[in-house]
Short mmCIF file of C-alpha atoms in Angstrom, two decimals:
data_model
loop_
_atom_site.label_atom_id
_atom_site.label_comp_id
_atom_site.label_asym_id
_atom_site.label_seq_id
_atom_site.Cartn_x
_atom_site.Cartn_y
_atom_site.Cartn_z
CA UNK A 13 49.17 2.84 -56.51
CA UNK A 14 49.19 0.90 -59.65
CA UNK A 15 46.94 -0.18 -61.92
CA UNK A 16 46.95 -3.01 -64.49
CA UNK A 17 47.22 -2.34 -68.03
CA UNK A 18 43.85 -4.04 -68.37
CA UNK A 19 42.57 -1.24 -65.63
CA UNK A 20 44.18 1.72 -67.13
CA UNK A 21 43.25 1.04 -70.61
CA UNK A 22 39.84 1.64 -69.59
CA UNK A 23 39.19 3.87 -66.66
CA UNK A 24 40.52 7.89 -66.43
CA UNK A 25 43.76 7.85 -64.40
CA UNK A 26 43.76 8.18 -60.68
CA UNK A 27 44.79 11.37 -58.91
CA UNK A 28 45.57 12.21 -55.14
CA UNK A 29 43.74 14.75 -53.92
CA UNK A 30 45.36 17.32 -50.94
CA UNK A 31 43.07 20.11 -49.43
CA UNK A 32 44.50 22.81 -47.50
CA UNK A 33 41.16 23.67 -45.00
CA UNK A 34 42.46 27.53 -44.16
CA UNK A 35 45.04 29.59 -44.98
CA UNK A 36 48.26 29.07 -42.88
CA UNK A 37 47.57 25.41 -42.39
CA UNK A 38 49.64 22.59 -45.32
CA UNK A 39 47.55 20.93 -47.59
CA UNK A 40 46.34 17.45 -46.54
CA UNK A 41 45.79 14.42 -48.68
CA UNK A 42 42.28 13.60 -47.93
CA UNK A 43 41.46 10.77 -50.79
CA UNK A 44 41.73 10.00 -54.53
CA UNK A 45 39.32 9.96 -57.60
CA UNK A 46 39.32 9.10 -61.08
CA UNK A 47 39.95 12.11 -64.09
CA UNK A 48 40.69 12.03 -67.61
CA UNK A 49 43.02 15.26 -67.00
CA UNK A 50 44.61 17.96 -64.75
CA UNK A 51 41.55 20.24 -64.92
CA UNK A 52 38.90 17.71 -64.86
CA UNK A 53 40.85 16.25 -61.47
CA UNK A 54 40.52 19.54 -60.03
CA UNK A 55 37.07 20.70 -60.49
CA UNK A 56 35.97 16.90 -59.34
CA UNK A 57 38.02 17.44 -56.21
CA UNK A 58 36.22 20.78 -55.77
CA UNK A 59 32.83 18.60 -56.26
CA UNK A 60 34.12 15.39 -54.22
CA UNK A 61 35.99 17.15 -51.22
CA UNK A 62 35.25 20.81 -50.56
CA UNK A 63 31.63 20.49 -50.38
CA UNK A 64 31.15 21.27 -47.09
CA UNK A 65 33.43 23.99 -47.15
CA UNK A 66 36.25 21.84 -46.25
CA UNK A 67 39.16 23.73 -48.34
CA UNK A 68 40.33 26.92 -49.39
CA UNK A 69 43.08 25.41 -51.78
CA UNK A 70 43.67 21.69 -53.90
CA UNK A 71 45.84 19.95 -55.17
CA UNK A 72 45.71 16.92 -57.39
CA UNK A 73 48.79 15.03 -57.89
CA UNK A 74 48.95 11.82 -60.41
CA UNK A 75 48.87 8.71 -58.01
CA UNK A 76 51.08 7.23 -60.58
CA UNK A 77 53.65 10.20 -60.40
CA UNK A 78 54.16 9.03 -56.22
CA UNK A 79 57.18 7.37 -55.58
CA UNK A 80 55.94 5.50 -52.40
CA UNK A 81 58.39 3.34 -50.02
CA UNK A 82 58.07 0.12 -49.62
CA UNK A 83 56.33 -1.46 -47.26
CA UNK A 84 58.49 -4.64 -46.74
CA UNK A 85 60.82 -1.99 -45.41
CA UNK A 86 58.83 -0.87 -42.99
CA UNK A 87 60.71 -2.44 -40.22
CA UNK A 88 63.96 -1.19 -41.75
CA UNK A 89 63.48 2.79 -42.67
CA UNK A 90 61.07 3.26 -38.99
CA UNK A 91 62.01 0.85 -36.51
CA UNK A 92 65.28 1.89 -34.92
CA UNK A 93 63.57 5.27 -34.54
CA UNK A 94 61.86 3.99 -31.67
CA UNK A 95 64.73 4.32 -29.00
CA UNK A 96 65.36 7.77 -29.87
CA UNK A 97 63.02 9.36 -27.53
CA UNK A 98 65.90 12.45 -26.97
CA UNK A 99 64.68 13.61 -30.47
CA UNK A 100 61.66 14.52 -29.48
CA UNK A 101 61.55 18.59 -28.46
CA UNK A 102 59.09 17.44 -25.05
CA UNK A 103 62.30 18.14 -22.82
CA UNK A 104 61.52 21.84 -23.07
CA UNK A 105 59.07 23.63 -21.32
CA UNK A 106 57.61 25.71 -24.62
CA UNK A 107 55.68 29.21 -23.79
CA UNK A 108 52.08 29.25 -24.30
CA UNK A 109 52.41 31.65 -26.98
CA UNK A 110 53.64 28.40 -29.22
CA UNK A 111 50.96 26.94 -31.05
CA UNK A 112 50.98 24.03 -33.29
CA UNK A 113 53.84 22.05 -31.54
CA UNK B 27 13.69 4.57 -43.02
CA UNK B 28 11.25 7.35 -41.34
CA UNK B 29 8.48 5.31 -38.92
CA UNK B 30 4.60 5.47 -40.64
CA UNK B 31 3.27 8.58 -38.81
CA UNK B 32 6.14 10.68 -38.90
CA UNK B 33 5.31 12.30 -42.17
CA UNK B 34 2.59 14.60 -40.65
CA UNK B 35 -0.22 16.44 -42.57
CA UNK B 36 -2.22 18.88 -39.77
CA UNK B 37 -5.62 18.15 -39.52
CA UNK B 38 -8.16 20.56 -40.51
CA UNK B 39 -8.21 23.52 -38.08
CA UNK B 40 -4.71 23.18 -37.04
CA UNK B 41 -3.78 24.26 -40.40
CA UNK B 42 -1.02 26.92 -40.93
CA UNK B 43 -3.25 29.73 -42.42
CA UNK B 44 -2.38 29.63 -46.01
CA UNK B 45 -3.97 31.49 -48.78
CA UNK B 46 -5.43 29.41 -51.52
CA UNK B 47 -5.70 26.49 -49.34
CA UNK B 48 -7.53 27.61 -45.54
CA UNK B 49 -8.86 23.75 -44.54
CA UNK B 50 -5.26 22.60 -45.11
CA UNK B 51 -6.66 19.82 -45.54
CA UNK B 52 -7.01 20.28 -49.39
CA UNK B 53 -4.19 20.27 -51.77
CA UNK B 54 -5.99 22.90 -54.08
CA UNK B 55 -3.69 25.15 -56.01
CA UNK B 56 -2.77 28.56 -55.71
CA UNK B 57 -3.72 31.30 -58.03
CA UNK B 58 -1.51 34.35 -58.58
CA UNK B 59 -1.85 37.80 -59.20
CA UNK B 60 0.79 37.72 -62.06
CA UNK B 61 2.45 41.41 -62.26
CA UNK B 62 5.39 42.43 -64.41
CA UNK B 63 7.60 42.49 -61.71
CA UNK B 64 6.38 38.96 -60.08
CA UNK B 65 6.63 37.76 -64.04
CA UNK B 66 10.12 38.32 -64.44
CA UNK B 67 11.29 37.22 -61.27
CA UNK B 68 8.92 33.49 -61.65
CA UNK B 69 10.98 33.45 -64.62
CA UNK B 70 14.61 33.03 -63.72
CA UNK B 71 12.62 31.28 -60.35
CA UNK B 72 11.15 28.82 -62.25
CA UNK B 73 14.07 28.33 -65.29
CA UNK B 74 16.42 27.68 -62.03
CA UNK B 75 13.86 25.26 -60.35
CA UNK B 76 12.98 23.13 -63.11
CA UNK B 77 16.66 22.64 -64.84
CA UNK B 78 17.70 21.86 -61.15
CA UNK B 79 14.81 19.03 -61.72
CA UNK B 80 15.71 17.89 -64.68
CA UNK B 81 19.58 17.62 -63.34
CA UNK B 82 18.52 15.92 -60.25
CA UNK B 83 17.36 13.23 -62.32
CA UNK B 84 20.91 11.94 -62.76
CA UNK B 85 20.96 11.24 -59.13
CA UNK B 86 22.66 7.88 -58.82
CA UNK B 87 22.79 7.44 -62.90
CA UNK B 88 25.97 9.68 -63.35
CA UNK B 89 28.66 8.68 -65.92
CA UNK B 90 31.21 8.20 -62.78
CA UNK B 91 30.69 8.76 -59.39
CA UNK B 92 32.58 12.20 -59.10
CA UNK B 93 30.63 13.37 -61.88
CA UNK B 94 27.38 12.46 -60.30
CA UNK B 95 28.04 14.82 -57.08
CA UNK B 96 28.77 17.40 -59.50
CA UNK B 97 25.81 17.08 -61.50
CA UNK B 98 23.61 16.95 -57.78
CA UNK B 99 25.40 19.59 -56.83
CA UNK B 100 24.83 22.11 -59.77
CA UNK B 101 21.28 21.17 -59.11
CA UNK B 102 21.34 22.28 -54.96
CA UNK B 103 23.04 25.18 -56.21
CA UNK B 104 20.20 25.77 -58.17
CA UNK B 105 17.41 24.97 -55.81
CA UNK B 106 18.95 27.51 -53.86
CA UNK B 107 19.11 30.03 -56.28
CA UNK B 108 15.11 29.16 -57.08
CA UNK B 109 14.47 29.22 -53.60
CA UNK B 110 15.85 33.07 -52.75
CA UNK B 111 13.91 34.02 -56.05
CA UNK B 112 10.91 32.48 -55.20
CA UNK B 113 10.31 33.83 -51.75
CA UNK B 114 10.76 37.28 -53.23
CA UNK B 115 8.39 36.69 -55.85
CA UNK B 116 5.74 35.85 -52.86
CA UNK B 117 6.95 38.96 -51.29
CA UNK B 118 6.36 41.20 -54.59
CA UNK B 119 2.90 39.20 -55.65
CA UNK B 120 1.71 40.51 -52.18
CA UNK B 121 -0.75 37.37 -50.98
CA UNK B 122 1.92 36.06 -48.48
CA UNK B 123 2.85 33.04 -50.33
CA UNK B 124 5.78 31.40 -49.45
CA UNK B 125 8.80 29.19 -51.43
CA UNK B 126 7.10 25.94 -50.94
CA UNK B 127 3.91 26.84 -51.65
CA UNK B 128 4.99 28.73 -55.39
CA UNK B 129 6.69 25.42 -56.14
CA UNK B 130 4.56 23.51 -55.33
CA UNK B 131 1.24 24.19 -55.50
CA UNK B 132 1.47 26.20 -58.53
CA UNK B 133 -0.18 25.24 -61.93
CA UNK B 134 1.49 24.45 -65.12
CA UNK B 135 -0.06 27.39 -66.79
CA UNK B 136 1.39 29.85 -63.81
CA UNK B 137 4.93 28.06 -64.61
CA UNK B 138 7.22 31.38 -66.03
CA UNK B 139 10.68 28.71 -67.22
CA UNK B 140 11.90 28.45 -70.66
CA UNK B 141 11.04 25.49 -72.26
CA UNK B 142 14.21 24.35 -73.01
CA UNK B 143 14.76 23.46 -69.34
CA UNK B 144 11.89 20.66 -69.90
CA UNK B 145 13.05 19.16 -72.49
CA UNK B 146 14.21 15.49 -71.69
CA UNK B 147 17.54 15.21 -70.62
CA UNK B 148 18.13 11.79 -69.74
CA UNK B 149 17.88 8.72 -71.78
CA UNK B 150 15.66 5.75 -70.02
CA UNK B 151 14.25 8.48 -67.34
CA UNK B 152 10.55 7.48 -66.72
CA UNK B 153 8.79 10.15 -69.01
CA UNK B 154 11.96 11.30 -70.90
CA UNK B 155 12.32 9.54 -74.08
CA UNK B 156 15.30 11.50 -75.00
CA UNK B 157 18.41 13.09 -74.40
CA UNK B 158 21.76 11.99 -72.89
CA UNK B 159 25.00 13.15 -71.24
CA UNK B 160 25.73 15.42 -73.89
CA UNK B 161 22.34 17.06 -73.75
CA UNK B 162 22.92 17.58 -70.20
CA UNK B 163 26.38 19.15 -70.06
CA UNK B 164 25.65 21.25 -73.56
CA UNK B 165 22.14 22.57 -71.94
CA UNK B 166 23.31 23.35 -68.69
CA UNK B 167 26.41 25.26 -70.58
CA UNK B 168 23.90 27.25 -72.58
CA UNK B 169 21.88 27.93 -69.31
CA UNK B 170 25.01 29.05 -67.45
CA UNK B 171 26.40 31.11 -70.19
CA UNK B 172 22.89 32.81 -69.94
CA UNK B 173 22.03 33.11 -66.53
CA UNK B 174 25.70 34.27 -65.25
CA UNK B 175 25.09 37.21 -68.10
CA UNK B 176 21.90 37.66 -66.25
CA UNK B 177 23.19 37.54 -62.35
CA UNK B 178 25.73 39.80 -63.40
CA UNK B 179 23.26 42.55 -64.61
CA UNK B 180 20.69 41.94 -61.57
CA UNK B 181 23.60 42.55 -59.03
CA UNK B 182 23.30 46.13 -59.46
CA UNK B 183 19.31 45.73 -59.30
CA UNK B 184 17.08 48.23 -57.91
CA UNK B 185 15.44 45.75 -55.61
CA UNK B 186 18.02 45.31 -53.37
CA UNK B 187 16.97 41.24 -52.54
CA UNK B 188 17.65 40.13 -56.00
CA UNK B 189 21.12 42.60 -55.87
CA UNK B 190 21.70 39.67 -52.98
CA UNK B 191 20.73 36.69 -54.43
CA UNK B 192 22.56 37.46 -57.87
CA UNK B 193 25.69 38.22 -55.92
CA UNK B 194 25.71 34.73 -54.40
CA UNK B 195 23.99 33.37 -57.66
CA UNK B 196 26.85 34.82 -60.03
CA UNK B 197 29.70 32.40 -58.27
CA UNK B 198 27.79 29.46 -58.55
CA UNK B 199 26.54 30.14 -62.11
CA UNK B 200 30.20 30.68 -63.49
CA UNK B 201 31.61 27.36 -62.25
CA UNK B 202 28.34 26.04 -63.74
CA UNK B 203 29.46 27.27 -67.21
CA UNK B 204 33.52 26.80 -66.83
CA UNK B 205 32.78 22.75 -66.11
CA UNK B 206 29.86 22.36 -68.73
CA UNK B 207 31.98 23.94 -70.67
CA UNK B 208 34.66 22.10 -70.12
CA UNK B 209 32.55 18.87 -70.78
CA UNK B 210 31.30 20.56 -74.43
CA UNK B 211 35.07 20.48 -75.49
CA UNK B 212 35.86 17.08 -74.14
CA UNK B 213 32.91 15.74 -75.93
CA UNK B 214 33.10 18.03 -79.14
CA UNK B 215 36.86 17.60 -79.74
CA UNK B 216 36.76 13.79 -78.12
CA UNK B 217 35.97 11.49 -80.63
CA UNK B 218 33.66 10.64 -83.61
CA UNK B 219 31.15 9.00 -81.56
CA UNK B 220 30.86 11.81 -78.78
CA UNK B 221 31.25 14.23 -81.46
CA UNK B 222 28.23 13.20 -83.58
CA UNK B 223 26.37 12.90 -79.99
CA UNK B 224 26.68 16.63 -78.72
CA UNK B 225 26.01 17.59 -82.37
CA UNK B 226 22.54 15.84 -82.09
CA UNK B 227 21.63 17.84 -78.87
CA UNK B 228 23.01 20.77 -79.81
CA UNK B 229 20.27 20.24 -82.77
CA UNK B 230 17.74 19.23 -79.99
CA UNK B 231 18.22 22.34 -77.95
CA UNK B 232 18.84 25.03 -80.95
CA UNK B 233 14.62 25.45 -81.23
CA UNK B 234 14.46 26.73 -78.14
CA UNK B 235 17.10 28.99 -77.48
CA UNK B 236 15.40 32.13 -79.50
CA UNK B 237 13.46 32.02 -76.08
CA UNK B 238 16.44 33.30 -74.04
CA UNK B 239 16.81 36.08 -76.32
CA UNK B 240 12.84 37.82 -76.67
CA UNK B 241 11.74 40.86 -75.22
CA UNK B 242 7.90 42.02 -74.12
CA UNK B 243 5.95 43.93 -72.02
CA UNK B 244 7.38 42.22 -68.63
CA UNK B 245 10.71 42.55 -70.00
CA UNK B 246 10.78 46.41 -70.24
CA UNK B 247 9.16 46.78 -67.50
CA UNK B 248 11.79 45.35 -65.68
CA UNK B 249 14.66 47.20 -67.22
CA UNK B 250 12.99 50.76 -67.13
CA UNK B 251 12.29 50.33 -63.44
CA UNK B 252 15.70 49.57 -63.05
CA UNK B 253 14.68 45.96 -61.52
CA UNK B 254 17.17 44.10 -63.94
CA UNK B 255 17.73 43.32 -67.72
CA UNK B 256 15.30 43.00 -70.89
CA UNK B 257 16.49 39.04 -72.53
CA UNK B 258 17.33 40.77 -75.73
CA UNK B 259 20.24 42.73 -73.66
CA UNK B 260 22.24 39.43 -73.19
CA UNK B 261 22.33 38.41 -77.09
CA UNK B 262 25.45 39.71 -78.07
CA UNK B 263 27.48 38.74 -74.72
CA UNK B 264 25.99 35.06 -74.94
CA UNK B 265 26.84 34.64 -78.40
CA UNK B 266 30.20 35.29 -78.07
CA UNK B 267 30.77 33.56 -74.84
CA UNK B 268 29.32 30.79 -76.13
CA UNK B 269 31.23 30.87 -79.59
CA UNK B 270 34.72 30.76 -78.01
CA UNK B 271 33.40 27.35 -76.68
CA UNK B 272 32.22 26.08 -79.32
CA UNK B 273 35.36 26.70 -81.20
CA UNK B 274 37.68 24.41 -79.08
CA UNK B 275 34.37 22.04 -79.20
CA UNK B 276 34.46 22.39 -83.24
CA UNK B 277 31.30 23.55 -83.29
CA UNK B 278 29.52 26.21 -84.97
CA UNK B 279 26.67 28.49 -83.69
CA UNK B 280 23.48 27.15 -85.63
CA UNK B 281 21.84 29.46 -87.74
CA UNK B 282 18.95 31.36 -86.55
CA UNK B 283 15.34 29.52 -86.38
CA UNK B 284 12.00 31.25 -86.48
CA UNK B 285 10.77 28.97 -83.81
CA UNK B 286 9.85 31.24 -80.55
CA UNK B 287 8.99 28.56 -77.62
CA UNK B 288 6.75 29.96 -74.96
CA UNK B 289 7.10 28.67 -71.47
CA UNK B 290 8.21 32.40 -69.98
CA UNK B 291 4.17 33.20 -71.28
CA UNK B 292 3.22 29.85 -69.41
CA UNK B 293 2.24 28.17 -72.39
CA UNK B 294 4.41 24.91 -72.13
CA UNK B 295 5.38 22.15 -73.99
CA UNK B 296 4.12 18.18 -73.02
CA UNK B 297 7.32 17.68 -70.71
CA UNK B 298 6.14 20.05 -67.96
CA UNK B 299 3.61 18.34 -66.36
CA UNK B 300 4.98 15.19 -65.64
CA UNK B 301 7.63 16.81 -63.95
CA UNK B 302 5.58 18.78 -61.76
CA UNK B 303 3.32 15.77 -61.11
CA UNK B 304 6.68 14.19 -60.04
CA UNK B 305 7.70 17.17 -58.07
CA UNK B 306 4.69 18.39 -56.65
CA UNK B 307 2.85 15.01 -55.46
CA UNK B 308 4.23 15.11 -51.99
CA UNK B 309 3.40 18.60 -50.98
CA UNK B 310 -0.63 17.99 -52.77
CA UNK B 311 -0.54 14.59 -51.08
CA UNK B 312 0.63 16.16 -47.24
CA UNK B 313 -0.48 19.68 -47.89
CA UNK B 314 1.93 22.03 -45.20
CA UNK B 315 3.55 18.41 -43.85
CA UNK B 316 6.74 18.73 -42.08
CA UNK B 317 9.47 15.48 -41.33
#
């Protein structure tokens, strides 16, 4: 997510972009674009990502306000998940009424 | 890339049965039977149509790429708008003509938009030797402003069509004028250069704005049949609109010109017929074609 000084001096700053596609559902991050400001990031994600009726809300986060992990850790914060099968909740027969699981 | 053949003209006696052009074969031009009514709605039509022309020329040439959908995007918003307004201007002119055919087999002198919509907007465009970004944004503000005023006094119209379109129209239109607007301030209130640029088209587009503003015959006809405003009812609201703008923007309102531009009479300026010879070839060239 960052750029070089050289980069930055010249170009807008980049912005996330998260579109929440109907009401009850969470927002999802769906891409990035460039904005010099809050508002401008917004009505550009309007332009970039909602023009086919994709969202009912956005959000625009600064990609440089992310704290992201690292990916040389990878193996460290996800691996010795992968034994734990007995946290998963597919033990339990759910009713039908349940949607979303 | 479409295969040679696929763009189909139908050959004479297949035609669709148009008026103004029964071979089909010939792309001749339509004549219409200009009434008050059909006036005033060919001119919000047309003033749509053609800015959404002159905005589709930044196609591919925006500033970034973000703002170039929004720029193509304000024009199909447009194009709608033109097209809703143009097939009930066939409807009220009474010969049966439809969207296509007003757009594009019209003449220049049957044209109703204000000229200020045909005024170059784009530097290095191939018959517009003027105008830039800052024309663009600033015009299309101005436009907004006006035709959002407008929309919002043909929702309650007595022709219940244009009620329809101008409750559609009316969202798009004030999105048009909130990020133009936006853009006005950036540029106004950016720095010296961008400053002294939207300064210099806010002198190119000044001339032409009295145009917005004039009322005739058409015009009150219009408002004392109830089908929507007279121009000279949106003055006061524009002014003001546009004034709180222009404040963050640092820039003042112009003082008034004598100049009265006449493109809602159909008397143009030089621009408009290269752009319809732009936008009009294909239609003359494949008269009724589909692809």
């Amino acid at each position: 997510m960052n750029t070089t000084p050289s980069a930055s001096a010249n170009e807008w700053p980049l912005w996330e972009v998260f579109v929440r596609p109907k009401a009850g559902l969470d927002h999802k991050h769906c891409g990035s674009l460039h904005a010099a400001d809050p508002k401008m990031a917004l009505q550009l994600a309007r332009e970039v990502y909602t023009r086919r009726q994709e969202g009912t809300s956005v959000w625009v986060v600064k990609s440089s306000d992310i704290t992201a992990s690292d990916p040389g850790d990878k193996a460290m914060l996800f691996d010795p998940m992968e034994d734990k099968v007995y946290r998963h909740p597919t033990f339990y027969p759910l009713p039908d009424e349940v949607n979303h699981m | 890339m479409a295969p040679p053949g696929s763009l189909r003209s139908p050959p004479p006696g297949e035609a669709p049965n148009r008026p103004g052009n029964p071979s089909g074969a010939a792309a001749a031009s339509i004549t219409i039977q200009m009434t008050p009514p059909v006036e005033y709605v060919l001119r919000i039509a047309d003033t749509c149509l053609i800015h959404a022309q002159r905005l589709a020329e930044w196609c591919g040439h925006g500033p970034v790429l973000e703002e170039d959908i929004a720029l193509t995007n304000q024009a199909l918003d447009l194009i709608g708008q033109a097209r809703g307004l143009l097939t009930l201007a066939g409807r009220l002119e009474g010969q049966g003509f439809d969207e296509d055919q007003l757009a594009f087999l019209r003449d220049e002198h049957d044209f109703r938009n204000l000229t200020l919509v045909e005024q170059p907007m784009r530097r290095s465009s191939a018959h517009s030797p003027g105008g830039d970004f800052a024309d663009t944004v600033l015009r299309s503000f101005l436009l907004a402003t006006w035709l959002k005023l407008t929309w919002q006094r043909l929702a309650s119209s007595s022709e219940p069509e244009l009620a329809a379109i101008a409750g559609k129209a009316l969202k798009e239109a004030r999105y048009h004028q909130q990020h133009c607007g936006d853009w006005v301030v950036r540029l106004g209130d950016g720095t010296d250069e961008s400053a002294r640029r939207l300064a210099a088209a806010l002198d190119r587009a000044w001339p032409y704005v009295n145009e917005m503003f004039q009322r005739d015959a058409v015009d009150e006809v219009a408002q004392a049949s109830g089908l929507g405003p007279a121009r000279d009812e949106l003055a006061v609201d524009w002014q003001r609109e546009v004034a709180e703008v222009f404040a963050d923007a640092k820039l003042s309102l112009p003082p008034a010109t004598p100049f009265v531009s006449t493109g809602t009479l159909g008397r143009h300026s030089e621009h408009l017929g290269f752009i319809l010879a732009e936008m009009q070839t294909l239609q003359r060239s494949f008269p009724a074609g589909r692809w």
